[in-house]
PDB file of C-alpha atoms in Angstrom:
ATOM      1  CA  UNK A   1      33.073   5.011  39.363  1.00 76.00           C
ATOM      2  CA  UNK A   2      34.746   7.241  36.545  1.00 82.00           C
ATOM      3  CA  UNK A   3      38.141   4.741  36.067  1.00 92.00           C
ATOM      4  CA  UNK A   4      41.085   6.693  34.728  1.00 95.00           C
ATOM      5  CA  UNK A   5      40.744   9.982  34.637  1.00 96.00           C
ATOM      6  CA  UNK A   6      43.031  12.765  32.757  1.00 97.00           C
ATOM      7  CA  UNK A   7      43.798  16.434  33.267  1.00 97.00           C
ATOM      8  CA  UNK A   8      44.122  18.446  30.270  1.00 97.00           C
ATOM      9  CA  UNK A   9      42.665  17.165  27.324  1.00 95.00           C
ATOM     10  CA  UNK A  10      44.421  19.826  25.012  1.00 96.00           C
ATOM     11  CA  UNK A  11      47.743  21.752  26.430  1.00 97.00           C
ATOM     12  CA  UNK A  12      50.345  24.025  24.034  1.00 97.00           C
ATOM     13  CA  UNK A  13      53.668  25.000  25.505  1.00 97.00           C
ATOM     14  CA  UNK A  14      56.387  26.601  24.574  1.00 97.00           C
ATOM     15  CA  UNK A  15      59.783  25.275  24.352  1.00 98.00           C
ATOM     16  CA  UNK A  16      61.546  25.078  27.683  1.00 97.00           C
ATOM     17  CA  UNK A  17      58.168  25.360  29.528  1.00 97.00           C
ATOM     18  CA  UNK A  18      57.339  23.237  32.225  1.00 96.00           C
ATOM     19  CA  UNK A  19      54.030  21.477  33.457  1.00 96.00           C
ATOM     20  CA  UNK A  20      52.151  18.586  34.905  1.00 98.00           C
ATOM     21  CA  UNK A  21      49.950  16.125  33.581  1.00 98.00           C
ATOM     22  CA  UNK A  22      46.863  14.905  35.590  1.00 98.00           C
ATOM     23  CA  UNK A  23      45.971  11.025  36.158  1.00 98.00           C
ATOM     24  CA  UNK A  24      43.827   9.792  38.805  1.00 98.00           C
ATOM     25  CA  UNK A  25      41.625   6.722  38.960  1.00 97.00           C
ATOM     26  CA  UNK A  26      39.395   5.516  41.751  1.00 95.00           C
ATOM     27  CA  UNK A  27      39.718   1.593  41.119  1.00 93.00           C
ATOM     28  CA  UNK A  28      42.297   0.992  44.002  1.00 93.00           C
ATOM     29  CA  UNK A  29      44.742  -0.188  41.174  1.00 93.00           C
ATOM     30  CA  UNK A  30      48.114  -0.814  42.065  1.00 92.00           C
ATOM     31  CA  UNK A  31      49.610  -0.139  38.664  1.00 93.00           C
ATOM     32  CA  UNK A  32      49.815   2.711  36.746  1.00 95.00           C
ATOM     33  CA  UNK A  33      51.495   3.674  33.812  1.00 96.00           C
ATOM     34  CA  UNK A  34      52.067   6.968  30.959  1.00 97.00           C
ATOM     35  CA  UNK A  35      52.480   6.100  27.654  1.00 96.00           C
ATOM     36  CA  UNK A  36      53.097   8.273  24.449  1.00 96.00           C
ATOM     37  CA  UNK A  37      51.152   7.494  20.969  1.00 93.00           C
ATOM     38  CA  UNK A  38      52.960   8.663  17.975  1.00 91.00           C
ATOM     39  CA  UNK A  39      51.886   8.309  14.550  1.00 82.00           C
ATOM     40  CA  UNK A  40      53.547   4.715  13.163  1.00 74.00           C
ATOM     41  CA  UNK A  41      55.183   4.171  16.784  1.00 75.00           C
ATOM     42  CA  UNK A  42      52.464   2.348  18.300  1.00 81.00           C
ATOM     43  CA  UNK A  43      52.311   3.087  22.263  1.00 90.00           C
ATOM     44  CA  UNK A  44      55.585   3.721  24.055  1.00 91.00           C
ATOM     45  CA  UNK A  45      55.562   3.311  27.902  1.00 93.00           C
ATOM     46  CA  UNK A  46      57.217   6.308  29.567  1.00 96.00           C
ATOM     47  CA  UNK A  47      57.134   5.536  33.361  1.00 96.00           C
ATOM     48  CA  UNK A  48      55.368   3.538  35.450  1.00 95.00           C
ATOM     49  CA  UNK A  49      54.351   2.441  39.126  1.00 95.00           C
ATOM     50  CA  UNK A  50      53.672  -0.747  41.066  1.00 92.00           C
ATOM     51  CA  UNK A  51      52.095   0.651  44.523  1.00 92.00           C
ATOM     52  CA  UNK A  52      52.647   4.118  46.303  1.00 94.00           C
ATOM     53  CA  UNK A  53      56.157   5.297  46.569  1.00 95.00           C
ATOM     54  CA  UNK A  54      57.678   3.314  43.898  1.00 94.00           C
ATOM     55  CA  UNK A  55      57.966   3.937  39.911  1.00 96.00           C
ATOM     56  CA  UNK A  56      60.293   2.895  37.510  1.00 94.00           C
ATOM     57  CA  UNK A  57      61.371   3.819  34.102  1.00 95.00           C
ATOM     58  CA  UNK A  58      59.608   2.150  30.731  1.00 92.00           C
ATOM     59  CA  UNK A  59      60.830   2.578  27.186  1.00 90.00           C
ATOM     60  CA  UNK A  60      61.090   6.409  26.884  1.00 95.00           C
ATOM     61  CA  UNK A  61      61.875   8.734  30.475  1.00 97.00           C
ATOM     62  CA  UNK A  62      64.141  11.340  29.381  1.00 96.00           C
ATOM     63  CA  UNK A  63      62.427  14.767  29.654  1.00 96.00           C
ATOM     64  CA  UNK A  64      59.903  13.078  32.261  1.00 97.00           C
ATOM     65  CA  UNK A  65      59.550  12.755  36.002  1.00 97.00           C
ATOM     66  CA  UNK A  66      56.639  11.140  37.798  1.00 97.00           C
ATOM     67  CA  UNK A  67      55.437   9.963  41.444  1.00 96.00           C
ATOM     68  CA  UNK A  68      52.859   8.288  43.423  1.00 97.00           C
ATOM     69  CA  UNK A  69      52.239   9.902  46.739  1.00 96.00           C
ATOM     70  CA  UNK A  70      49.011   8.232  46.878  1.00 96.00           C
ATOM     71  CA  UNK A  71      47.300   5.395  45.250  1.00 96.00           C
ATOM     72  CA  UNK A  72      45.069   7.641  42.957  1.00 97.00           C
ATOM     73  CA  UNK A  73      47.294   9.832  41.585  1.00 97.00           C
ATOM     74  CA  UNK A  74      50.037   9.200  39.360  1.00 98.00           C
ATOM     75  CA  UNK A  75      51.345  12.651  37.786  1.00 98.00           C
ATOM     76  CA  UNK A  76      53.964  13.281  34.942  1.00 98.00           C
ATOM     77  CA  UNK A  77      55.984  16.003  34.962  1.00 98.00           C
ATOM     78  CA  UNK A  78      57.447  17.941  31.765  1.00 96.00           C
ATOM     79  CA  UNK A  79      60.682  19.536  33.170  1.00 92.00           C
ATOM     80  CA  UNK A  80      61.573  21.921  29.996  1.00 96.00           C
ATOM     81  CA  UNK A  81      59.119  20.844  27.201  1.00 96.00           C
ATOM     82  CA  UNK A  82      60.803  20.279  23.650  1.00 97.00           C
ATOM     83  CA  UNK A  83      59.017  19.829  20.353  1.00 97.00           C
ATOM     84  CA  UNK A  84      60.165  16.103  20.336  1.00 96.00           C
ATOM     85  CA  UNK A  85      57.742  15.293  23.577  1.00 97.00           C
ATOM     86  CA  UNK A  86      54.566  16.446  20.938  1.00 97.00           C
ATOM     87  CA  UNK A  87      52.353  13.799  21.376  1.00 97.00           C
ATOM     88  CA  UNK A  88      49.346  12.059  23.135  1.00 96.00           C
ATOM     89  CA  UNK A  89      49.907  11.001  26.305  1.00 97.00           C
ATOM     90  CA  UNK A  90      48.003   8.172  27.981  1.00 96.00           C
ATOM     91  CA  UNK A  91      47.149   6.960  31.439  1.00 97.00           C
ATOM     92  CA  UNK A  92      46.747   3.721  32.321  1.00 95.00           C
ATOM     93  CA  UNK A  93      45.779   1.476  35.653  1.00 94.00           C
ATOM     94  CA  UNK A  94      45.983  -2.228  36.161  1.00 91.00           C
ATOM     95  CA  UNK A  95      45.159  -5.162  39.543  1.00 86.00           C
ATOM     96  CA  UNK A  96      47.532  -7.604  38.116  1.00 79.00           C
ATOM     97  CA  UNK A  97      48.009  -9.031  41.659  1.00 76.00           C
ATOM     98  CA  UNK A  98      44.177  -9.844  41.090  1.00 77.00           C
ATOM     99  CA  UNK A  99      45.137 -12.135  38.144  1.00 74.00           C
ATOM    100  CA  UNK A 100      43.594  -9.953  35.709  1.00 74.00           C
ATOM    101  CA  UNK A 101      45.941  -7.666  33.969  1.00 77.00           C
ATOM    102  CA  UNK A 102      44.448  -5.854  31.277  1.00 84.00           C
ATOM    103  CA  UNK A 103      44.957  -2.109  31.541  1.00 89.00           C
ATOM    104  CA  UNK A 104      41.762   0.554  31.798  1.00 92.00           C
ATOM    105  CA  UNK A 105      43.195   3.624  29.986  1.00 94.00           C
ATOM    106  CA  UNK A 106      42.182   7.499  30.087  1.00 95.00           C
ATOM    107  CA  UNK A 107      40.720   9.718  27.617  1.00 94.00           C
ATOM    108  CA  UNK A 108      44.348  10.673  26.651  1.00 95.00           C
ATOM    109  CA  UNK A 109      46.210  14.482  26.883  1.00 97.00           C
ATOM    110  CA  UNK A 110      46.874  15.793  23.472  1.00 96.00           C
ATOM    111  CA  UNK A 111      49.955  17.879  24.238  1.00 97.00           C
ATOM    112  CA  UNK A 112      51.905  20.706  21.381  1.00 97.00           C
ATOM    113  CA  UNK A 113      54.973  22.066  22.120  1.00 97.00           C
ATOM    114  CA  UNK A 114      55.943  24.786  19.672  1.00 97.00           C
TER     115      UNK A 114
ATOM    116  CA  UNK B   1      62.431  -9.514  25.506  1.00 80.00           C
ATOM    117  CA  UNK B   2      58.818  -9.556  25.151  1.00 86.00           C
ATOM    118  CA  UNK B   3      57.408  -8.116  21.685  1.00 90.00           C
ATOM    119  CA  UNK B   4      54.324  -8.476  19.379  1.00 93.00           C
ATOM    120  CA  UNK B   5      54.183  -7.679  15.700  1.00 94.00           C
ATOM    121  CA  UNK B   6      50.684  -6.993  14.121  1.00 92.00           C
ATOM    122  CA  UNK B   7      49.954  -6.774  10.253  1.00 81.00           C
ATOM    123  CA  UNK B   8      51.201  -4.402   8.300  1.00 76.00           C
ATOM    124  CA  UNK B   9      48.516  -1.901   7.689  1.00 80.00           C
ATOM    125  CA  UNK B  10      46.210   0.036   7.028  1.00 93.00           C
ATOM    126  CA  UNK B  11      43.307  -2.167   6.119  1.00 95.00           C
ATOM    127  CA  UNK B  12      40.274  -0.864   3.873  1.00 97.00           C
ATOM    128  CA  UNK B  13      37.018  -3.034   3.750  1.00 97.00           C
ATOM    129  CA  UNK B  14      33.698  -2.554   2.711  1.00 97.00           C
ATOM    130  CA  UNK B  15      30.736  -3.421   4.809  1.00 97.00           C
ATOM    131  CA  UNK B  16      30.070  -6.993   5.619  1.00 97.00           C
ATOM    132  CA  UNK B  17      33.100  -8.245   4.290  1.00 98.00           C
ATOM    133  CA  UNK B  18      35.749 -10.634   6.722  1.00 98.00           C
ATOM    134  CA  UNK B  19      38.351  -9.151   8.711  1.00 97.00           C
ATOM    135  CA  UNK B  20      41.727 -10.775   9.522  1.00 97.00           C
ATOM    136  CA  UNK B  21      43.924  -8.802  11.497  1.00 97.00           C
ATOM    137  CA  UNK B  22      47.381 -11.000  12.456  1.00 97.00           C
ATOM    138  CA  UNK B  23      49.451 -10.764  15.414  1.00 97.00           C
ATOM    139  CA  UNK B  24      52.202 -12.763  16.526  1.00 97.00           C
ATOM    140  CA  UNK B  25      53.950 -12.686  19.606  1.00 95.00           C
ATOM    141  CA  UNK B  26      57.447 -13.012  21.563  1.00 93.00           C
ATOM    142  CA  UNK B  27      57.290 -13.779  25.205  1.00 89.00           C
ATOM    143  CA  UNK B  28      59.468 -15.790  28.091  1.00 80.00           C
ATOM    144  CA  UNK B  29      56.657 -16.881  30.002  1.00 75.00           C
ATOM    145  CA  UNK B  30      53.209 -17.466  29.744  1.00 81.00           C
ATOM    146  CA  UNK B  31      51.824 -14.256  28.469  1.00 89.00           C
ATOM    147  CA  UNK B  32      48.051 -13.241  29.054  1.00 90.00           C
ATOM    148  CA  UNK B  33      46.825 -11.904  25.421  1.00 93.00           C
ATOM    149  CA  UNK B  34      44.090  -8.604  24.414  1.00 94.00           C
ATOM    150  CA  UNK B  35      43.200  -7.014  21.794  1.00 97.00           C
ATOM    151  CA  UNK B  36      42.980  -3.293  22.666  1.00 96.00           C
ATOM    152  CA  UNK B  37      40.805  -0.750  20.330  1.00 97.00           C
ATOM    153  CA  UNK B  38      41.134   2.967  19.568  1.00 94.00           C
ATOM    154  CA  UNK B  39      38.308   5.190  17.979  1.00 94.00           C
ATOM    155  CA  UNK B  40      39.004   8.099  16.693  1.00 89.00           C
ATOM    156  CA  UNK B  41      40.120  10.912  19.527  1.00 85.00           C
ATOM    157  CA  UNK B  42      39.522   8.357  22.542  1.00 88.00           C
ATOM    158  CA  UNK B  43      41.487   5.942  24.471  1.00 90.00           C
ATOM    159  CA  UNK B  44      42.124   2.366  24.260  1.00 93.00           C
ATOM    160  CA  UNK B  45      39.461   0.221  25.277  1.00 94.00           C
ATOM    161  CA  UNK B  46      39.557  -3.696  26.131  1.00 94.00           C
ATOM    162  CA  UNK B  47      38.242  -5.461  23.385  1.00 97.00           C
ATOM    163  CA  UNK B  48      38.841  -9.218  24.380  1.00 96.00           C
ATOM    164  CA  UNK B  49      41.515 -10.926  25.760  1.00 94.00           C
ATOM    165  CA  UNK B  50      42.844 -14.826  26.314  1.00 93.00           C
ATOM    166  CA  UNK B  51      45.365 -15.863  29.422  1.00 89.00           C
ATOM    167  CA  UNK B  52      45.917 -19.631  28.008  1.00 89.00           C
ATOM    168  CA  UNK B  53      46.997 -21.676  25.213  1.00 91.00           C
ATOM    169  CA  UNK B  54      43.210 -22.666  23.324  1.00 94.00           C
ATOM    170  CA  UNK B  55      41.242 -20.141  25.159  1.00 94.00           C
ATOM    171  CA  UNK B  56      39.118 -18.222  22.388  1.00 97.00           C
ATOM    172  CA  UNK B  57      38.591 -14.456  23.715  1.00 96.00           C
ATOM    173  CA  UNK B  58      35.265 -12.649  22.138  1.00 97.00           C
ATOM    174  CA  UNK B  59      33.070  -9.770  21.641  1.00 96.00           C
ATOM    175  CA  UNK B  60      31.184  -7.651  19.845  1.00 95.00           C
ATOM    176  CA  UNK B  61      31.183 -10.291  17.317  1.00 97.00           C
ATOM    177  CA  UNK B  62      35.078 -10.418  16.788  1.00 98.00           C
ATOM    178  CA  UNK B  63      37.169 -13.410  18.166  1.00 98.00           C
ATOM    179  CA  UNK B  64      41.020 -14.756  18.891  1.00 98.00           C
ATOM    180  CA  UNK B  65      42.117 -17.700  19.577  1.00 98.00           C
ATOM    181  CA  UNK B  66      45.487 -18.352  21.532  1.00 96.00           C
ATOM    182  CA  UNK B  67      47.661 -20.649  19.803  1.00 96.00           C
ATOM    183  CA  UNK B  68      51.134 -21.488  21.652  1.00 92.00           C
ATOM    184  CA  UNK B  69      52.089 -23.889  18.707  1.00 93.00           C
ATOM    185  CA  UNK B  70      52.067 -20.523  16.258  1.00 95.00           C
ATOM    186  CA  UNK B  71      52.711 -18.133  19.122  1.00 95.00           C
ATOM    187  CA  UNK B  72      49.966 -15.972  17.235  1.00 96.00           C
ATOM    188  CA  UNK B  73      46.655 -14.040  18.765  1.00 97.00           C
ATOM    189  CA  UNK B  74      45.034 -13.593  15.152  1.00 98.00           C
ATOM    190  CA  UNK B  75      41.502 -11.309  15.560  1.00 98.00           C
ATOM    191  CA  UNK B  76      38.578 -11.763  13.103  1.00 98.00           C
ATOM    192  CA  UNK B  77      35.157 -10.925  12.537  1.00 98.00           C
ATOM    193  CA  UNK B  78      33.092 -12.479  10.108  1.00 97.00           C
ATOM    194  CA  UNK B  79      31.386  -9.081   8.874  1.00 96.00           C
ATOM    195  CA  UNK B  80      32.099  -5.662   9.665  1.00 98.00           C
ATOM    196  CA  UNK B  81      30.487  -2.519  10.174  1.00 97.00           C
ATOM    197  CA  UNK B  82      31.531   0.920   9.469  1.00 97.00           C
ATOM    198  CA  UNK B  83      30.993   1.404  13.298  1.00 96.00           C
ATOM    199  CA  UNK B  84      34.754  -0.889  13.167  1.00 97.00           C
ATOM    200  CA  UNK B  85      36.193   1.893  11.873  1.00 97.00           C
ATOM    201  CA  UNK B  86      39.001   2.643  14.472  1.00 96.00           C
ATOM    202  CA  UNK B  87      42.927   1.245  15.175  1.00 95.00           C
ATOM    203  CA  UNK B  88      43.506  -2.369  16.731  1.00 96.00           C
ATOM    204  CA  UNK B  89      46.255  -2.962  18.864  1.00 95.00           C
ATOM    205  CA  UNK B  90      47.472  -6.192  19.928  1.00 96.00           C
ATOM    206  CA  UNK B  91      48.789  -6.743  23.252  1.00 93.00           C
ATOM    207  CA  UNK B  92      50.658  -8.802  25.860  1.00 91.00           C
ATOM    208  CA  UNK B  93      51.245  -9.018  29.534  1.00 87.00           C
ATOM    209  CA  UNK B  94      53.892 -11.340  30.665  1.00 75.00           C
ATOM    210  CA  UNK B  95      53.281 -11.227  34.960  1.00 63.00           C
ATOM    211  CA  UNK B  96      56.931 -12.755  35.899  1.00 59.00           C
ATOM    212  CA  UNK B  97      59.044 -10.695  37.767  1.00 54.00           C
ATOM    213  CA  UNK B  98      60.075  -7.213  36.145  1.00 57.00           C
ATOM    214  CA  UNK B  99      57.578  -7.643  33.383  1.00 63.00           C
ATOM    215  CA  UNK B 100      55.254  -7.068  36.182  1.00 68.00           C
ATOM    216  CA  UNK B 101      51.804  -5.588  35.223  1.00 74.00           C
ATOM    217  CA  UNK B 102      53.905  -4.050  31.732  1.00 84.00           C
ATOM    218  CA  UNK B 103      51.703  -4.698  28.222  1.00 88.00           C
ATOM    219  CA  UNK B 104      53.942  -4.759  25.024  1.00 89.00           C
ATOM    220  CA  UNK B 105      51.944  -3.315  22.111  1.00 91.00           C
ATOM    221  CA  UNK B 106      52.039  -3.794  18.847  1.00 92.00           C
ATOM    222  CA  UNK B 107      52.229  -1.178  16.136  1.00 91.00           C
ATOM    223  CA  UNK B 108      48.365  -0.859  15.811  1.00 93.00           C
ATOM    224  CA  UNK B 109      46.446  -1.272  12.560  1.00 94.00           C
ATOM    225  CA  UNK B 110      44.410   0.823  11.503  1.00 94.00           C
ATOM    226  CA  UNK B 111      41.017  -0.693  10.149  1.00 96.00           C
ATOM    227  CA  UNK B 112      38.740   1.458   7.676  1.00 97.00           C
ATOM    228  CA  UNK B 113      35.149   0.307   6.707  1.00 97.00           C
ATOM    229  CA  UNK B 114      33.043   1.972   3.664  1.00 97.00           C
ATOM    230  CA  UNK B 115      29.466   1.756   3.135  1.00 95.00           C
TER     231      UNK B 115
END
């Protein structure tokens, strides 16, 4: 059972560049989630999903895109990276229809854009 | 909306001394509460959590009691180690209807212990 894993750990882009970060976990969650860490900002949720085929936005979506073909995956897209989406970027997973909603989180991607 | 505010920080102890962190808390409903912790360059991991008013969530020696009266989710442990070293987050999840499965964080405080 490895939970929630990511895909990179460490990325630099350049501005305008596109690309996709990995999530997967095999828990059978239903929820997933991306959130950014910045320094003194705490954790902001970017998108999330409740089940396969549906997401929703959080807190902070522009620049992002996500999906959830299947249950295990739940990528985020970086249309045209800008130096404002530096940042760490978590995954998260959750069973809240289990009662028990804490969130299992991944290692984290630590992302530049220059 | 939902929202949690955690101490201002960050927090400097030596070892074996008493830890207070405070957190307070906004919520509609009937929240579920955690405390989440981050060492350096990993994720978040589960430290504890309480889902009702008077439950006490513990472990690895630190502790939080729910208190609906103070709407407050204060974590403590009685003597730390410089293996604390790390940032705390509080957290809650309220599971009515679009708040479904969400967490609200707070800010995070960062906790640093010295020989």
């Amino acid at each position: 059972n490895a939970g929630v894993t990511q895909t990179p750990k460490f990325q630099v882009l350049k501005t305008g560049q596109s690309m996709t970060l990995q999530c997967a976990q095999d828990m059978n969650h239903e929820y997933m989630s991306w959130y950014r860490q910045d320094p003194g900002m705490g954790l902001r949720l970017i998108h999330y999903s409740v089940g396969a085929g549906i997401t929703d936005q959080g807190e902070v979506p522009n620049g992002y895109n996500v999906s959830r073909s299947t249950t295990e995956d739940f990528p985020l897209r970086l249309l045209s990276a800008a130096p404002s989406q530096t940042s760490v970027y978590f995954c998260a997973s959750s069973y809240p229809s289990s009662g028990r909603n804490e969130q299992f989180f991944g290692p984290g991607t630590r992302l530049t854009v220059l | 909306g939902n929202s949690v505010t955690q101490m201002e920080g960050p927090v400097t102890l030596s070892e074996e001394a008493f830890l207070t962190i405070n957190c307070t808390y906004t919520a509609t409903g009937y929240p579920s509460l955690f405390w989440y912790v981050q060492y350096p360059g990993e994720g978040l991991q589960l430290l504890l959590k309480a889902t009702k008013a008077d439950d006490k969530g513990s472990n690895k020696g630190f502790e939080a009691t729910y208190r609906k009266e103070t709407t407050s989710f204060h974590l403590e442990k009685g003597s730390v180690q410089v293996s604390d070293s790390a940032v705390y987050f509080c957290a809650l999840s309220d599971a009515g209807g679009t708040s479904y499965g969400k967490l609200t964080f707070g800010q995070g405080t960062i906790l640093t212990v010295h020989p």
